[in-house]
Coordinates of C-alpha atoms in Angstrom, one line a residue:
X1 CA 139.3 116.7 303.1
X2 CA 143.1 116.3 302.8
X3 CA 142.8 115.4 299.6
X4 CA 141.2 118.3 298.6
X5 CA 143.6 120.5 301.1
X6 CA 146.2 119.5 299.2
X7 CA 144.3 119.7 295.9
X8 CA 144.3 124.1 296.7
X9 CA 147.9 123.7 297.9
X10 CA 148.8 123.1 294.2
X11 CA 146.6 124.7 292.9
X12 CA 147.2 127.8 295.2
X13 CA 150.6 127.7 294.9
X14 CA 150.3 127.3 290.9
X15 CA 148.8 130.4 291.3
X16 CA 151.1 132.2 292.7
X17 CA 153.8 131.0 290.8
X18 CA 151.9 132.6 287.6
X19 CA 151.2 135.3 289.5
X20 CA 154.7 135.7 289.8
X21 CA 155.4 135.2 286.3
X22 CA 152.8 138.0 285.6
X23 CA 154.6 140.4 288.0
X24 CA 157.9 139.6 286.5
X25 CA 156.2 139.9 282.9
X26 CA 155.0 143.5 283.4
X27 CA 157.2 145.1 284.7
X28 CA 160.2 144.0 281.7
X29 CA 157.2 145.3 279.4
X30 CA 156.7 148.7 281.5
X31 CA 161.2 148.4 281.7
X32 CA 160.8 147.7 277.6
X33 CA 158.1 150.7 277.8
X34 CA 159.9 153.1 279.2
X35 CA 163.5 151.9 276.9
X36 CA 161.5 152.6 274.2
X37 CA 160.5 156.0 275.2
X38 CA 163.6 156.8 276.4
X39 CA 164.7 155.5 272.7
X40 CA 161.5 157.2 271.1
X41 CA 162.6 160.2 273.2
X42 CA 166.3 160.5 271.5
X43 CA 165.5 159.4 268.3
X44 CA 162.9 163.3 268.0
X45 CA 166.4 164.9 269.9
X46 CA 167.9 164.0 267.1
X47 CA 165.1 165.2 263.7
X48 CA 164.5 168.0 265.6
X49 CA 168.2 169.4 265.6
X50 CA 168.2 168.3 262.6
X51 CA 168.1 172.0 260.8
X52 CA 166.6 170.7 257.6
X53 CA 163.0 170.3 257.2
X54 CA 161.3 167.1 257.6
X55 CA 158.3 165.2 257.0
X56 CA 157.0 161.9 257.8
X57 CA 153.4 161.3 255.4
X58 CA 151.0 159.6 254.9
X59 CA 150.6 157.9 250.7
X60 CA 148.3 161.0 249.9
X61 CA 151.0 163.1 251.2
X62 CA 149.4 164.7 254.4
X63 CA 152.2 165.3 257.1
X64 CA 151.9 163.3 259.9
X65 CA 155.1 164.3 261.6
X66 CA 157.2 167.3 261.7
X67 CA 160.1 168.2 263.4
X68 CA 160.6 171.7 264.5
X69 CA 164.1 173.1 261.1
X70 CA 160.1 172.3 259.8
X71 CA 158.1 174.9 262.3
X72 CA 161.0 177.3 261.6
X73 CA 161.3 177.0 257.8
X74 CA 157.1 177.8 257.6
X75 CA 156.7 179.9 261.5
X76 CA 154.3 177.4 262.5
X77 CA 154.6 174.7 265.3
X78 CA 153.7 171.0 264.9
X79 CA 149.8 170.9 264.9
X80 CA 149.1 173.5 262.6
X81 CA 151.2 171.6 260.2
X82 CA 150.2 168.1 261.4
X83 CA 147.7 167.3 258.6
X84 CA 148.2 168.9 256.0
X85 CA 149.5 168.0 252.2
X86 CA 153.3 169.1 252.1
X87 CA 152.2 170.5 248.4
X88 CA 149.4 172.5 249.9
X89 CA 152.3 174.3 252.0
X90 CA 155.2 174.9 249.8
X91 CA 153.5 175.3 246.5
X92 CA 150.2 176.7 247.9
X93 CA 148.7 173.7 244.9
X94 CA 145.4 171.6 245.1
X95 CA 146.8 169.2 243.8
X96 CA 150.5 166.9 244.4
X97 CA 153.6 168.5 242.0
X98 CA 154.8 167.6 238.3
X99 CA 156.7 163.8 239.5
X100 CA 156.7 164.3 243.2
X101 CA 159.5 162.1 244.7
X102 CA 157.4 160.9 247.4
X103 CA 155.2 159.9 246.1
X104 CA 157.4 157.9 243.1
X105 CA 158.9 156.3 246.5
X106 CA 155.8 154.6 247.1
X107 CA 155.5 154.0 244.2
X108 CA 159.1 152.1 243.9
X109 CA 159.7 152.0 247.4
X110 CA 163.3 153.5 247.3
X111 CA 165.0 156.7 248.2
X112 CA 164.1 159.2 245.4
X113 CA 165.7 162.8 245.0
X114 CA 164.3 166.6 243.5
X115 CA 165.9 169.9 243.2
X116 CA 162.6 172.7 243.1
X117 CA 162.6 176.0 244.1
X118 CA 159.4 178.2 245.2
X119 CA 159.3 180.5 247.6
X120 CA 162.4 182.7 245.9
X121 CA 164.4 180.0 246.5
X122 CA 166.2 176.6 245.1
X123 CA 165.4 173.0 247.9
X124 CA 167.3 169.8 247.3
X125 CA 164.4 167.3 248.5
X126 CA 164.8 163.4 249.0
X127 CA 162.3 160.9 250.1
X128 CA 162.9 157.4 251.8
X129 CA 160.6 155.1 252.9
X130 CA 158.9 153.4 255.4
X131 CA 157.6 149.7 255.2
X132 CA 154.6 147.9 257.1
X133 CA 155.0 144.3 258.5
X134 CA 153.7 143.1 255.7
X135 CA 156.5 144.9 253.8
X136 CA 154.0 147.4 251.7
X137 CA 155.2 151.1 252.0
X138 CA 153.1 152.4 254.6
X139 CA 155.4 156.2 255.2
X140 CA 157.4 158.3 253.4
X141 CA 159.7 160.9 255.5
X142 CA 161.2 163.5 253.5
X143 CA 163.7 165.8 254.1
X144 CA 164.7 169.0 252.7
X145 CA 167.5 170.5 252.4
X146 CA 167.9 175.1 251.2
X147 CA 170.4 174.7 248.8
X148 CA 170.3 178.0 247.8
X149 CA 173.6 179.8 249.1
X150 CA 175.7 176.5 247.2
X151 CA 173.8 177.1 244.4
X152 CA 175.2 180.9 244.3
X153 CA 178.5 180.5 246.1
X154 CA 179.1 177.8 242.8
X155 CA 178.2 180.4 240.3
X156 CA 179.8 182.5 241.3
X157 CA 183.3 180.5 241.5
X158 CA 182.3 179.8 238.4
X159 CA 182.3 183.7 237.2
X160 CA 185.5 184.2 239.7
X161 CA 187.3 181.1 237.3
X162 CA 185.9 183.0 234.1
X163 CA 186.9 186.2 235.7
X164 CA 190.5 184.5 236.1
X165 CA 190.7 183.5 231.9
X166 CA 189.7 185.7 231.3
X167 CA 192.8 188.0 233.9
X168 CA 195.2 185.4 232.4
X169 CA 194.5 185.6 228.4
X170 CA 194.4 189.3 228.4
X171 CA 197.2 189.4 230.2
X172 CA 199.4 187.5 227.3
X173 CA 197.3 189.2 224.2
X174 CA 198.9 193.2 226.1
X175 CA 202.6 191.9 226.6
X176 CA 201.9 190.0 222.4
X177 CA 200.9 193.6 221.6
X178 CA 202.8 195.5 223.5
X179 CA 206.2 195.4 221.6
X180 CA 204.7 196.2 218.6
X181 CA 203.4 198.7 219.2
X182 CA 206.4 200.0 220.7
X183 CA 207.5 200.2 217.6
X184 CA 205.2 201.9 216.3
X185 CA 205.2 204.5 218.3
X186 CA 208.9 205.2 217.9
X187 CA 208.8 205.2 215.0
X188 CA 206.1 208.1 214.2
X189 CA 208.0 210.0 217.3
X190 CA 210.8 209.2 214.8
X191 CA 209.1 210.4 211.0
X192 CA 207.7 213.5 213.2
X193 CA 211.2 214.9 214.0
X194 CA 212.1 214.8 210.3
X195 CA 209.1 215.6 208.8
X196 CA 208.5 219.3 208.7
X197 CA 206.3 220.4 211.6
X198 CA 202.7 221.6 210.7
X199 CA 202.9 220.1 207.3
X200 CA 200.3 216.7 205.7
X201 CA 202.7 214.5 206.6
X202 CA 203.1 215.3 209.8
X203 CA 199.9 215.5 211.3
X204 CA 199.6 212.5 209.8
X205 CA 202.1 211.0 211.5
X206 CA 201.2 212.9 215.1
X207 CA 197.8 210.7 214.5
X208 CA 199.9 208.1 214.1
X209 CA 201.2 208.3 217.7
X210 CA 198.1 209.2 219.5
X211 CA 197.0 206.1 217.7
X212 CA 199.6 204.4 219.8
X213 CA 199.4 206.2 223.0
X214 CA 196.0 205.1 223.5
X215 CA 196.3 201.2 222.5
X216 CA 199.1 201.9 224.6
X217 CA 196.9 202.8 227.7
X218 CA 194.0 200.2 226.9
X219 CA 197.2 197.8 227.2
X220 CA 198.4 199.4 230.8
X221 CA 194.4 198.2 231.5
X222 CA 194.1 195.5 230.8
X223 CA 197.2 194.6 232.5
X224 CA 196.3 196.3 236.1
X225 CA 192.8 194.1 235.7
X226 CA 195.4 190.9 234.8
X227 CA 197.3 191.9 237.9
X228 CA 200.6 191.2 236.5
X229 CA 201.5 195.0 235.6
X230 CA 205.6 194.0 237.0
X231 CA 207.8 193.8 234.5
X232 CA 208.6 190.5 234.1
X233 CA 212.3 190.5 233.1
X234 CA 215.0 187.9 230.9
X235 CA 218.5 188.3 229.4
X236 CA 218.2 189.2 225.5
X237 CA 221.3 190.3 223.2
X238 CA 221.6 194.6 223.7
X239 CA 223.6 194.4 220.1
X240 CA 220.1 193.1 218.7
X241 CA 218.1 195.4 219.7
X242 CA 219.9 198.0 219.3
X243 CA 220.3 196.8 215.0
X244 CA 217.1 196.7 215.3

């Protein structure tokens, strides 16, 4: 009886020890679960804070998860987006888009990108593969950014650069024309003073002067367009100018 009692006590001690260990494992698991839950909440909060459209898709391009940016972009809640195909949502297509970067990520296991236009906007879409424990690509996360404003700003910057170059060219041409034009108008007026008034030659000279004035006005417009209407000052030989 004493031997049985000793064996029972030993078994009870072992059982108590195992229960204690089990309770500790349960506490550790609960702590790990709470930590993972906190990390998951932080991760989702981070993804929801991103204003771009984020989709998590399956190999058949079915949406598994979407962030708040996607919900706002499509004016739908998470439940309405979940389960739909991305090509159906974006382009109202019944089949995946030609050259789909997400499908390419599933095939290559690499990040892929594609620029497309839909809904009157231009989008830069990138896909990032997510591998499972077996090394196979299980899911792909798609990040889509609206770059319409960026493209428009680049186009406006290029247009401004072209206009600036045109202005510089106009200013150069205008200055080159101005010097000989002044001589043409001056000589026409000098000839008009020496020719008999209202004669055929006088009318021809007056036409030359009027044409010169028209060109002068065009030159002034070019200079005004180029915003370089200020006179340039420099040193010149007054005797050469008077002689000319």
